[in-house]
PDB file of C-alpha atoms in Angstrom:
ATOM      1  CA  MET A   1      92.330  89.728 123.376  1.00 52.00           C
ATOM      2  CA  ARG A   2      94.551  88.751 120.344  1.00 57.00           C
ATOM      3  CA  ARG A   3      96.357  91.699 118.405  1.00 61.00           C
ATOM      4  CA  PRO A   4      96.010  92.170 115.034  1.00 59.00           C
ATOM      5  CA  ALA A   5      99.381  91.172 113.091  1.00 60.00           C
ATOM      6  CA  PHE A   6     101.728  93.937 112.122  1.00 61.00           C
ATOM      7  CA  THR A   7     101.502  93.047 108.076  1.00 75.00           C
ATOM      8  CA  PRO A   8     102.757  95.407 105.433  1.00 75.00           C
ATOM      9  CA  ARG A   9      99.351  97.057 104.705  1.00 77.00           C
ATOM     10  CA  ARG A  10      98.753  97.802 108.111  1.00 78.00           C
ATOM     11  CA  ALA A  11     102.319  99.415 108.140  1.00 79.00           C
ATOM     12  CA  GLY A  12     101.507 101.258 105.514  1.00 81.00           C
ATOM     13  CA  LEU A  13      98.252 102.609 106.832  1.00 84.00           C
ATOM     14  CA  ILE A  14     100.338 103.721 109.888  1.00 84.00           C
ATOM     15  CA  ALA A  15     102.691 105.825 107.839  1.00 84.00           C
ATOM     16  CA  LEU A  16      99.861 107.306 105.935  1.00 87.00           C
ATOM     17  CA  CYS A  17      98.088 108.393 108.905  1.00 88.00           C
ATOM     18  CA  LEU A  18     101.311 110.029 109.783  1.00 88.00           C
ATOM     19  CA  LEU A  19     102.624 111.554 106.925  1.00 90.00           C
ATOM     20  CA  PRO A  20     100.392 114.735 107.159  1.00 89.00           C
ATOM     21  CA  GLY A  21     101.965 115.833 110.832  1.00 89.00           C
ATOM     22  CA  VAL A  22     105.459 114.663 109.553  1.00 90.00           C
ATOM     23  CA  LEU A  23     105.445 116.924 106.478  1.00 92.00           C
ATOM     24  CA  PHE A  24     103.787 119.752 108.407  1.00 92.00           C
ATOM     25  CA  VAL A  25     106.370 119.740 110.984  1.00 90.00           C
ATOM     26  CA  ALA A  26     109.109 119.330 108.273  1.00 91.00           C
ATOM     27  CA  VAL A  27     108.008 122.505 106.305  1.00 91.00           C
ATOM     28  CA  PHE A  28     106.801 124.532 108.990  1.00 89.00           C
ATOM     29  CA  THR A  29     109.698 123.958 111.312  1.00 88.00           C
ATOM     30  CA  TYR A  30     112.878 122.138 110.112  1.00 90.00           C
ATOM     31  CA  TYR A  31     112.946 123.588 106.725  1.00 91.00           C
ATOM     32  CA  PRO A  32     112.821 127.020 108.073  1.00 88.00           C
ATOM     33  CA  MET A  33     115.457 126.128 110.822  1.00 88.00           C
ATOM     34  CA  LEU A  34     117.665 124.756 107.966  1.00 91.00           C
ATOM     35  CA  ARG A  35     117.146 127.837 105.640  1.00 90.00           C
ATOM     36  CA  GLY A  36     117.591 130.388 108.528  1.00 88.00           C
ATOM     37  CA  ALA A  37     120.873 128.605 109.302  1.00 90.00           C
ATOM     38  CA  ILE A  38     122.501 128.805 105.813  1.00 92.00           C
ATOM     39  CA  ILE A  39     121.248 132.093 105.653  1.00 91.00           C
ATOM     40  CA  ALA A  40     123.234 133.006 108.596  1.00 92.00           C
ATOM     41  CA  PHE A  41     126.348 132.547 106.385  1.00 93.00           C
ATOM     42  CA  GLN A  42     125.165 134.938 103.499  1.00 89.00           C
ATOM     43  CA  ARG A  43     125.392 138.287 102.711  1.00 89.00           C
ATOM     44  CA  TYR A  44     121.704 138.209 102.408  1.00 88.00           C
ATOM     45  CA  ASP A  45     119.812 141.835 102.283  1.00 86.00           C
ATOM     46  CA  LEU A  46     116.215 141.902 101.666  1.00 82.00           C
ATOM     47  CA  PHE A  47     116.353 145.196  99.819  1.00 81.00           C
ATOM     48  CA  ASP A  48     119.148 143.319  97.310  1.00 80.00           C
ATOM     49  CA  LEU A  49     118.802 139.980  96.370  1.00 77.00           C
ATOM     50  CA  THR A  50     120.515 139.996  93.141  1.00 79.00           C
ATOM     51  CA  ALA A  51     123.918 138.840  95.042  1.00 81.00           C
ATOM     52  CA  THR A  52     123.788 136.504  98.262  1.00 83.00           C
ATOM     53  CA  PRO A  53     127.257 134.864  98.470  1.00 88.00           C
ATOM     54  CA  PHE A  54     128.340 133.122 101.424  1.00 89.00           C
ATOM     55  CA  VAL A  55     130.260 135.352 103.517  1.00 90.00           C
ATOM     56  CA  GLY A  56     131.389 132.785 106.422  1.00 88.00           C
ATOM     57  CA  LEU A  57     131.462 133.988 109.789  1.00 92.00           C
ATOM     58  CA  GLY A  58     131.002 137.574 108.664  1.00 92.00           C
ATOM     59  CA  ASN A  59     127.529 137.889 109.980  1.00 92.00           C
ATOM     60  CA  PHE A  60     128.475 136.883 113.277  1.00 94.00           C
ATOM     61  CA  ARG A  61     131.692 139.023 113.486  1.00 94.00           C
ATOM     62  CA  ALA A  62     129.424 141.868 112.514  1.00 92.00           C
ATOM     63  CA  VAL A  63     126.768 140.904 115.148  1.00 93.00           C
ATOM     64  CA  LEU A  64     129.507 140.174 117.850  1.00 93.00           C
ATOM     65  CA  GLY A  65     131.227 143.498 117.134  1.00 92.00           C
ATOM     66  CA  GLU A  66     128.042 145.664 117.677  1.00 91.00           C
ATOM     67  CA  SER A  67     127.597 147.514 121.075  1.00 91.00           C
ATOM     68  CA  ARG A  68     123.961 147.064 120.599  1.00 91.00           C
ATOM     69  CA  PHE A  69     124.348 143.294 120.920  1.00 93.00           C
ATOM     70  CA  TRP A  70     125.871 143.269 124.065  1.00 94.00           C
ATOM     71  CA  THR A  71     123.465 145.644 125.704  1.00 93.00           C
ATOM     72  CA  ALA A  72     120.714 143.513 124.631  1.00 94.00           C
ATOM     73  CA  LEU A  73     122.686 140.337 125.888  1.00 93.00           C
ATOM     74  CA  ARG A  74     122.901 141.975 129.446  1.00 94.00           C
ATOM     75  CA  ASN A  75     119.370 143.197 129.414  1.00 94.00           C
ATOM     76  CA  THR A  76     118.230 139.455 128.552  1.00 94.00           C
ATOM     77  CA  GLY A  77     119.982 138.240 131.610  1.00 94.00           C
ATOM     78  CA  THR A  78     117.724 140.649 133.725  1.00 95.00           C
ATOM     79  CA  TRP A  79     114.593 140.015 131.899  1.00 95.00           C
ATOM     80  CA  VAL A  80     114.808 136.634 132.545  1.00 95.00           C
ATOM     81  CA  ALA A  81     116.149 136.362 135.960  1.00 95.00           C
ATOM     82  CA  VAL A  82     113.952 138.818 137.555  1.00 96.00           C
ATOM     83  CA  SER A  83     110.888 137.607 135.736  1.00 95.00           C
ATOM     84  CA  LEU A  84     111.749 134.101 136.395  1.00 95.00           C
ATOM     85  CA  VAL A  85     112.079 134.549 140.370  1.00 95.00           C
ATOM     86  CA  PHE A  86     108.803 136.367 140.785  1.00 96.00           C
ATOM     87  CA  GLN A  87     106.995 134.495 138.863  1.00 95.00           C
ATOM     88  CA  PHE A  88     108.251 131.058 140.249  1.00 95.00           C
ATOM     89  CA  LEU A  89     107.191 132.628 143.811  1.00 94.00           C
ATOM     90  CA  LEU A  90     104.074 134.212 143.298  1.00 94.00           C
ATOM     91  CA  GLY A  91     102.918 131.248 141.100  1.00 92.00           C
ATOM     92  CA  PHE A  92     103.990 128.904 143.931  1.00 92.00           C
ATOM     93  CA  GLY A  93     101.881 130.690 146.384  1.00 91.00           C
ATOM     94  CA  LEU A  94      99.006 130.817 144.406  1.00 89.00           C
ATOM     95  CA  ALA A  95      99.338 127.104 143.509  1.00 89.00           C
ATOM     96  CA  LEU A  96      99.440 126.538 147.183  1.00 87.00           C
ATOM     97  CA  LEU A  97      96.118 128.673 147.941  1.00 84.00           C
ATOM     98  CA  LEU A  98      94.269 127.292 145.035  1.00 81.00           C
ATOM     99  CA  ARG A  99      94.914 123.971 146.523  1.00 80.00           C
ATOM    100  CA  ARG A 100      92.561 124.268 149.365  1.00 76.00           C
ATOM    101  CA  ARG A 101      89.061 123.939 148.796  1.00 74.00           C
ATOM    102  CA  PHE A 102      86.727 126.758 148.964  1.00 72.00           C
ATOM    103  CA  ARG A 103      83.311 128.464 147.820  1.00 76.00           C
ATOM    104  CA  GLY A 104      83.654 129.731 144.329  1.00 72.00           C
ATOM    105  CA  ARG A 105      87.233 128.070 143.913  1.00 72.00           C
ATOM    106  CA  GLY A 106      86.279 126.923 140.132  1.00 74.00           C
ATOM    107  CA  LEU A 107      85.184 130.498 139.048  1.00 78.00           C
ATOM    108  CA  TYR A 108      88.403 132.088 140.543  1.00 75.00           C
ATOM    109  CA  GLN A 109      90.684 129.501 138.965  1.00 75.00           C
ATOM    110  CA  ALA A 110      89.063 130.364 135.643  1.00 76.00           C
ATOM    111  CA  TRP A 111      89.666 134.319 136.148  1.00 78.00           C
ATOM    112  CA  VAL A 112      93.560 133.611 137.327  1.00 76.00           C
ATOM    113  CA  PHE A 113      94.296 130.991 134.463  1.00 79.00           C
ATOM    114  CA  PHE A 114      92.446 133.122 131.767  1.00 78.00           C
ATOM    115  CA  PRO A 115      95.671 135.417 130.752  1.00 77.00           C
ATOM    116  CA  TRP A 116      97.492 132.706 129.926  1.00 77.00           C
ATOM    117  CA  ALA A 117      95.409 132.122 127.063  1.00 77.00           C
ATOM    118  CA  MET A 118      95.627 135.669 125.783  1.00 81.00           C
ATOM    119  CA  SER A 119      97.865 136.793 123.197  1.00 82.00           C
ATOM    120  CA  GLY A 120     101.350 138.052 124.479  1.00 83.00           C
ATOM    121  CA  PHE A 121     101.262 141.093 122.323  1.00 87.00           C
ATOM    122  CA  LEU A 122      97.762 142.199 123.212  1.00 88.00           C
ATOM    123  CA  ILE A 123      98.732 141.707 127.014  1.00 90.00           C
ATOM    124  CA  GLY A 124     101.840 144.276 126.188  1.00 91.00           C
ATOM    125  CA  LEU A 125      99.562 146.887 124.778  1.00 91.00           C
ATOM    126  CA  LEU A 126      97.201 146.786 127.590  1.00 92.00           C
ATOM    127  CA  TRP A 127     100.293 147.395 129.654  1.00 93.00           C
ATOM    128  CA  ARG A 128     101.800 149.783 127.440  1.00 93.00           C
ATOM    129  CA  TRP A 129      98.328 151.847 128.022  1.00 93.00           C
ATOM    130  CA  MET A 130      98.196 151.468 131.736  1.00 94.00           C
ATOM    131  CA  PHE A 131     102.060 152.381 132.241  1.00 94.00           C
ATOM    132  CA  ASN A 132     101.297 155.464 130.003  1.00 90.00           C
ATOM    133  CA  GLY A 133     102.838 158.713 131.066  1.00 86.00           C
ATOM    134  CA  GLN A 134      99.947 161.210 130.603  1.00 86.00           C
ATOM    135  CA  PHE A 135      96.555 159.185 131.048  1.00 86.00           C
ATOM    136  CA  GLY A 136      97.965 155.668 132.182  1.00 87.00           C
ATOM    137  CA  VAL A 137      95.945 154.320 135.278  1.00 92.00           C
ATOM    138  CA  ILE A 138      99.280 153.540 137.054  1.00 93.00           C
ATOM    139  CA  ASN A 139     100.353 157.011 137.322  1.00 92.00           C
ATOM    140  CA  ASP A 140      96.767 157.788 138.471  1.00 91.00           C
ATOM    141  CA  LEU A 141      96.635 155.285 141.125  1.00 92.00           C
ATOM    142  CA  LEU A 142     100.104 156.556 142.418  1.00 91.00           C
ATOM    143  CA  LEU A 143      98.878 160.232 142.466  1.00 92.00           C
ATOM    144  CA  LYS A 144      95.896 159.214 144.305  1.00 90.00           C
ATOM    145  CA  ALA A 145      97.791 157.158 146.699  1.00 90.00           C
ATOM    146  CA  GLY A 146      99.926 159.958 147.327  1.00 89.00           C
ATOM    147  CA  ILE A 147     102.933 158.079 146.294  1.00 89.00           C
ATOM    148  CA  ILE A 148     104.123 160.101 143.682  1.00 86.00           C
ATOM    149  CA  ASP A 149     103.672 163.782 143.121  1.00 88.00           C
ATOM    150  CA  GLU A 150     103.735 164.149 139.285  1.00 89.00           C
ATOM    151  CA  ARG A 151     103.512 161.397 136.605  1.00 90.00           C
ATOM    152  CA  ILE A 152     106.087 159.186 135.802  1.00 90.00           C
ATOM    153  CA  GLY A 153     106.729 158.433 131.891  1.00 90.00           C
ATOM    154  CA  PHE A 154     107.500 155.033 132.669  1.00 92.00           C
ATOM    155  CA  LEU A 155     107.950 153.679 129.172  1.00 92.00           C
ATOM    156  CA  ALA A 156     109.903 156.999 128.108  1.00 89.00           C
ATOM    157  CA  SER A 157     112.421 156.837 130.675  1.00 88.00           C
ATOM    158  CA  PRO A 158     115.400 154.150 130.509  1.00 85.00           C
ATOM    159  CA  GLY A 159     115.627 153.788 133.953  1.00 83.00           C
ATOM    160  CA  TRP A 160     111.781 152.824 134.608  1.00 91.00           C
ATOM    161  CA  ALA A 161     111.184 151.173 131.114  1.00 93.00           C
ATOM    162  CA  MET A 162     112.820 147.738 131.840  1.00 94.00           C
ATOM    163  CA  THR A 163     111.314 147.655 135.518  1.00 94.00           C
ATOM    164  CA  SER A 164     107.887 148.236 133.573  1.00 94.00           C
ATOM    165  CA  VAL A 165     108.128 145.779 131.135  1.00 95.00           C
ATOM    166  CA  ILE A 166     109.189 143.067 133.679  1.00 95.00           C
ATOM    167  CA  ILE A 167     106.352 143.705 135.881  1.00 94.00           C
ATOM    168  CA  ALA A 168     104.342 143.297 133.058  1.00 94.00           C
ATOM    169  CA  ASN A 169     105.860 139.579 132.286  1.00 94.00           C
ATOM    170  CA  ILE A 170     105.495 138.639 135.900  1.00 94.00           C
ATOM    171  CA  TRP A 171     101.831 139.577 135.840  1.00 92.00           C
ATOM    172  CA  TYR A 172     101.512 137.671 132.824  1.00 91.00           C
ATOM    173  CA  GLY A 173     104.021 134.655 133.770  1.00 90.00           C
ATOM    174  CA  VAL A 174     102.482 133.686 137.288  1.00 91.00           C
ATOM    175  CA  THR A 175      99.588 131.978 135.969  1.00 89.00           C
ATOM    176  CA  PHE A 176     101.924 129.211 133.862  1.00 89.00           C
ATOM    177  CA  PHE A 177     103.628 128.345 137.283  1.00 92.00           C
ATOM    178  CA  ALA A 178     100.339 128.062 139.274  1.00 89.00           C
ATOM    179  CA  ILE A 179      98.947 126.104 136.290  1.00 87.00           C
ATOM    180  CA  MET A 180     101.848 123.847 136.820  1.00 89.00           C
ATOM    181  CA  ILE A 181     102.839 123.790 140.135  1.00 91.00           C
ATOM    182  CA  MET A 182      99.047 122.918 141.196  1.00 88.00           C
ATOM    183  CA  ALA A 183      98.975 120.001 138.971  1.00 86.00           C
ATOM    184  CA  ALA A 184     102.101 118.559 140.392  1.00 89.00           C
ATOM    185  CA  LEU A 185     100.808 119.327 144.028  1.00 88.00           C
ATOM    186  CA  GLN A 186      97.931 117.150 143.343  1.00 85.00           C
ATOM    187  CA  SER A 187      99.946 114.334 142.350  1.00 84.00           C
ATOM    188  CA  VAL A 188     101.223 113.814 146.080  1.00 84.00           C
ATOM    189  CA  PRO A 189      99.732 111.238 148.273  1.00 82.00           C
ATOM    190  CA  GLY A 190      97.336 112.574 151.091  1.00 80.00           C
ATOM    191  CA  GLU A 191      98.628 109.329 153.116  1.00 82.00           C
ATOM    192  CA  LEU A 192     102.187 111.198 153.476  1.00 80.00           C
ATOM    193  CA  TYR A 193     100.357 114.063 154.832  1.00 80.00           C
ATOM    194  CA  GLU A 194      98.655 112.237 157.403  1.00 78.00           C
ATOM    195  CA  ALA A 195     101.663 110.228 158.503  1.00 84.00           C
ATOM    196  CA  ALA A 196     103.720 113.292 158.968  1.00 81.00           C
ATOM    197  CA  ALA A 197     100.884 115.232 160.845  1.00 80.00           C
ATOM    198  CA  VAL A 198     100.836 111.707 163.039  1.00 79.00           C
ATOM    199  CA  ASP A 199     104.477 111.987 163.797  1.00 78.00           C
ATOM    200  CA  GLY A 200     104.169 115.833 164.752  1.00 81.00           C
ATOM    201  CA  ALA A 201     105.828 117.604 161.613  1.00 79.00           C
ATOM    202  CA  SER A 202     104.462 121.301 161.562  1.00 83.00           C
ATOM    203  CA  PRO A 203     103.111 122.430 158.393  1.00 80.00           C
ATOM    204  CA  LEU A 204     106.780 123.800 157.088  1.00 84.00           C
ATOM    205  CA  ARG A 205     108.280 120.375 157.732  1.00 86.00           C
ATOM    206  CA  ARG A 206     105.626 118.747 155.830  1.00 83.00           C
ATOM    207  CA  PHE A 207     106.226 121.071 152.992  1.00 84.00           C
ATOM    208  CA  TRP A 208     110.103 120.880 153.024  1.00 85.00           C
ATOM    209  CA  HIS A 209     110.270 116.986 153.407  1.00 83.00           C
ATOM    210  CA  VAL A 210     106.947 115.745 151.672  1.00 85.00           C
ATOM    211  CA  THR A 211     105.924 118.162 149.165  1.00 85.00           C
ATOM    212  CA  LEU A 212     109.115 119.491 147.851  1.00 87.00           C
ATOM    213  CA  PRO A 213     110.890 115.948 147.019  1.00 86.00           C
ATOM    214  CA  HIS A 214     107.626 114.888 145.366  1.00 87.00           C
ATOM    215  CA  ILE A 215     107.625 117.868 142.838  1.00 89.00           C
ATOM    216  CA  ARG A 216     110.855 118.763 142.767  1.00 89.00           C
ATOM    217  CA  PRO A 217     111.305 116.967 139.294  1.00 87.00           C
ATOM    218  CA  THR A 218     108.325 118.963 137.847  1.00 89.00           C
ATOM    219  CA  LEU A 219     109.799 121.918 139.081  1.00 91.00           C
ATOM    220  CA  ALA A 220     113.213 121.355 137.459  1.00 90.00           C
ATOM    221  CA  LEU A 221     111.557 120.970 134.290  1.00 91.00           C
ATOM    222  CA  ILE A 222     108.946 123.706 134.290  1.00 93.00           C
ATOM    223  CA  VAL A 223     111.746 126.290 135.271  1.00 93.00           C
ATOM    224  CA  LEU A 224     113.858 125.191 132.239  1.00 92.00           C
ATOM    225  CA  LEU A 225     110.531 125.626 129.866  1.00 92.00           C
ATOM    226  CA  ARG A 226     109.813 128.896 131.293  1.00 93.00           C
ATOM    227  CA  ILE A 227     113.763 130.378 131.076  1.00 93.00           C
ATOM    228  CA  ILE A 228     113.504 129.665 127.386  1.00 92.00           C
ATOM    229  CA  TRP A 229     110.047 130.700 127.027  1.00 91.00           C
ATOM    230  CA  ILE A 230     110.951 134.145 128.930  1.00 93.00           C
ATOM    231  CA  LEU A 231     113.994 134.844 126.473  1.00 91.00           C
ATOM    232  CA  ASN A 232     112.033 133.887 123.529  1.00 88.00           C
ATOM    233  CA  PHE A 233     109.594 135.979 124.433  1.00 87.00           C
ATOM    234  CA  PRO A 234     109.679 139.410 122.661  1.00 89.00           C
ATOM    235  CA  ASP A 235     105.895 139.581 121.893  1.00 89.00           C
ATOM    236  CA  LEU A 236     105.379 141.764 125.347  1.00 92.00           C
ATOM    237  CA  ILE A 237     108.933 143.746 125.227  1.00 93.00           C
ATOM    238  CA  TYR A 238     107.947 144.895 121.320  1.00 90.00           C
ATOM    239  CA  ALA A 239     104.193 145.955 121.913  1.00 91.00           C
ATOM    240  CA  MET A 240     105.352 148.115 125.147  1.00 93.00           C
ATOM    241  CA  THR A 241     108.592 149.745 124.121  1.00 92.00           C
ATOM    242  CA  GLY A 242     109.925 148.496 120.583  1.00 88.00           C
ATOM    243  CA  GLY A 243     113.229 147.656 122.612  1.00 88.00           C
ATOM    244  CA  GLY A 244     113.563 151.360 123.710  1.00 85.00           C
ATOM    245  CA  PRO A 245     114.030 154.033 124.669  1.00 88.00           C
ATOM    246  CA  ALA A 246     117.521 153.994 123.244  1.00 85.00           C
ATOM    247  CA  GLY A 247     117.692 150.103 123.570  1.00 87.00           C
ATOM    248  CA  SER A 248     117.415 150.496 127.242  1.00 91.00           C
ATOM    249  CA  THR A 249     114.795 147.476 127.044  1.00 93.00           C
ATOM    250  CA  ASP A 250     116.099 145.416 124.139  1.00 93.00           C
ATOM    251  CA  ILE A 251     116.450 141.861 124.631  1.00 94.00           C
ATOM    252  CA  ILE A 252     118.266 139.517 122.045  1.00 93.00           C
ATOM    253  CA  THR A 253     115.098 138.297 120.512  1.00 92.00           C
ATOM    254  CA  THR A 254     113.898 141.932 120.043  1.00 92.00           C
ATOM    255  CA  PHE A 255     117.563 142.842 118.647  1.00 93.00           C
ATOM    256  CA  LEU A 256     116.832 139.744 116.367  1.00 92.00           C
ATOM    257  CA  ILE A 257     113.298 141.309 115.029  1.00 91.00           C
ATOM    258  CA  GLN A 258     114.906 144.595 114.320  1.00 90.00           C
ATOM    259  CA  GLN A 259     117.480 142.972 112.144  1.00 91.00           C
ATOM    260  CA  VAL A 260     114.676 141.241 110.420  1.00 89.00           C
ATOM    261  CA  ILE A 261     112.859 144.509 109.983  1.00 89.00           C
ATOM    262  CA  GLY A 262     115.783 146.177 108.619  1.00 88.00           C
ATOM    263  CA  GLY A 263     115.991 143.516 105.810  1.00 88.00           C
ATOM    264  CA  ASP A 264     119.647 142.034 106.929  1.00 89.00           C
ATOM    265  CA  TYR A 265     118.354 138.530 106.953  1.00 90.00           C
ATOM    266  CA  GLY A 266     122.015 137.617 107.267  1.00 92.00           C
ATOM    267  CA  ARG A 267     122.693 139.161 110.616  1.00 92.00           C
ATOM    268  CA  ALA A 268     119.013 138.227 111.835  1.00 92.00           C
ATOM    269  CA  GLY A 269     120.106 134.168 110.965  1.00 92.00           C
ATOM    270  CA  ALA A 270     123.437 134.840 112.820  1.00 94.00           C
ATOM    271  CA  VAL A 271     121.870 136.173 115.984  1.00 94.00           C
ATOM    272  CA  GLY A 272     119.041 133.439 115.670  1.00 92.00           C
ATOM    273  CA  LEU A 273     121.615 130.677 115.470  1.00 93.00           C
ATOM    274  CA  LEU A 274     123.744 132.343 118.618  1.00 94.00           C
ATOM    275  CA  VAL A 275     120.479 132.159 120.503  1.00 93.00           C
ATOM    276  CA  LEU A 276     119.938 128.977 119.554  1.00 91.00           C
ATOM    277  CA  GLY A 277     123.535 127.777 120.667  1.00 93.00           C
ATOM    278  CA  LEU A 278     123.147 129.922 124.144  1.00 92.00           C
ATOM    279  CA  LEU A 279     119.902 127.791 124.666  1.00 92.00           C
ATOM    280  CA  VAL A 280     121.352 124.575 123.972  1.00 92.00           C
ATOM    281  CA  ALA A 281     124.494 125.272 126.145  1.00 93.00           C
ATOM    282  CA  PHE A 282     122.180 126.510 129.036  1.00 92.00           C
ATOM    283  CA  SER A 283     120.086 123.490 129.119  1.00 91.00           C
ATOM    284  CA  VAL A 284     122.887 121.182 129.138  1.00 92.00           C
ATOM    285  CA  PHE A 285     124.463 122.844 131.628  1.00 91.00           C
ATOM    286  CA  TYR A 286     121.116 123.107 133.812  1.00 91.00           C
ATOM    287  CA  LEU A 287     120.034 119.577 133.710  1.00 87.00           C
ATOM    288  CA  ASN A 288     123.138 118.249 134.451  1.00 88.00           C
ATOM    289  CA  VAL A 289     123.463 120.506 137.611  1.00 85.00           C
ATOM    290  CA  THR A 290     119.593 119.116 138.566  1.00 82.00           C
ATOM    291  CA  ARG A 291     120.550 115.890 137.877  1.00 79.00           C
ATOM    292  CA  PHE A 292     123.400 115.976 140.425  1.00 66.00           C
ATOM    293  CA  ALA A 293     121.517 117.836 142.793  1.00 60.00           C
ATOM    294  CA  ARG A 294     118.618 115.122 142.572  1.00 63.00           C
ATOM    295  CA  ALA A 295     121.547 112.599 142.639  1.00 59.00           C
ATOM    296  CA  ARG A 296     122.826 113.750 145.929  1.00 61.00           C
TER     297      ARG A 296
END
């Protein structure tokens, strides 16, 4: 079939069709990013907009000189690392189980994947109620099981608050890994498993030498995406604790939200650029490490 000639009129029609999408992305993504980057170098107080002078690196020095920022940064490392490890392991196990065919598999998959379609803030409110120190269902179950003798103020205790929000985040994020890994598993040719079984390979060896090599690129990508999303996921923490008590559950993005609520857009912009720089540096490092590992 002969392709239509690429005429100026056809090129104009294509450009016209693409224009709404390009404008939408430019107005609602790139312009706010550019404006936020500019504000990061200004004294931009929402409660005093009569003067917004450029202050150079003043906002960055103020943010880096605040102990709450470094506490939030340490909490971010814990929040991302612990959540990611358990989400990955549980999601991988769930994907392997759902790969098998059984009665009601489709319905079970729908129930498992449903939480991923819900708002993170709503999930946070639900877990806030479950971890409530007075009438939460978690305390009730632990008391009835005889594990504890008196109710625990999970979200009011600095020692328990971070553990509580991480548990909620693990529950919420398992679904993502289950969906993505199950899709990757379906791409592994069945003939390879049959050939490995004929050669006498055990299930563990088939998993290690057949399954993992085929899905390793997908795993590397989804782990990177999940790290970025967990770091940029303040919704659940903000709904459950607001960063408290005493900043014990603050992560770098909840710290940013607090700057915005306080009206200091200059410092908020500086935190935003620091987060962006951290993510870019980590992504470059991670991609180089995974590329080196695949080359070996």
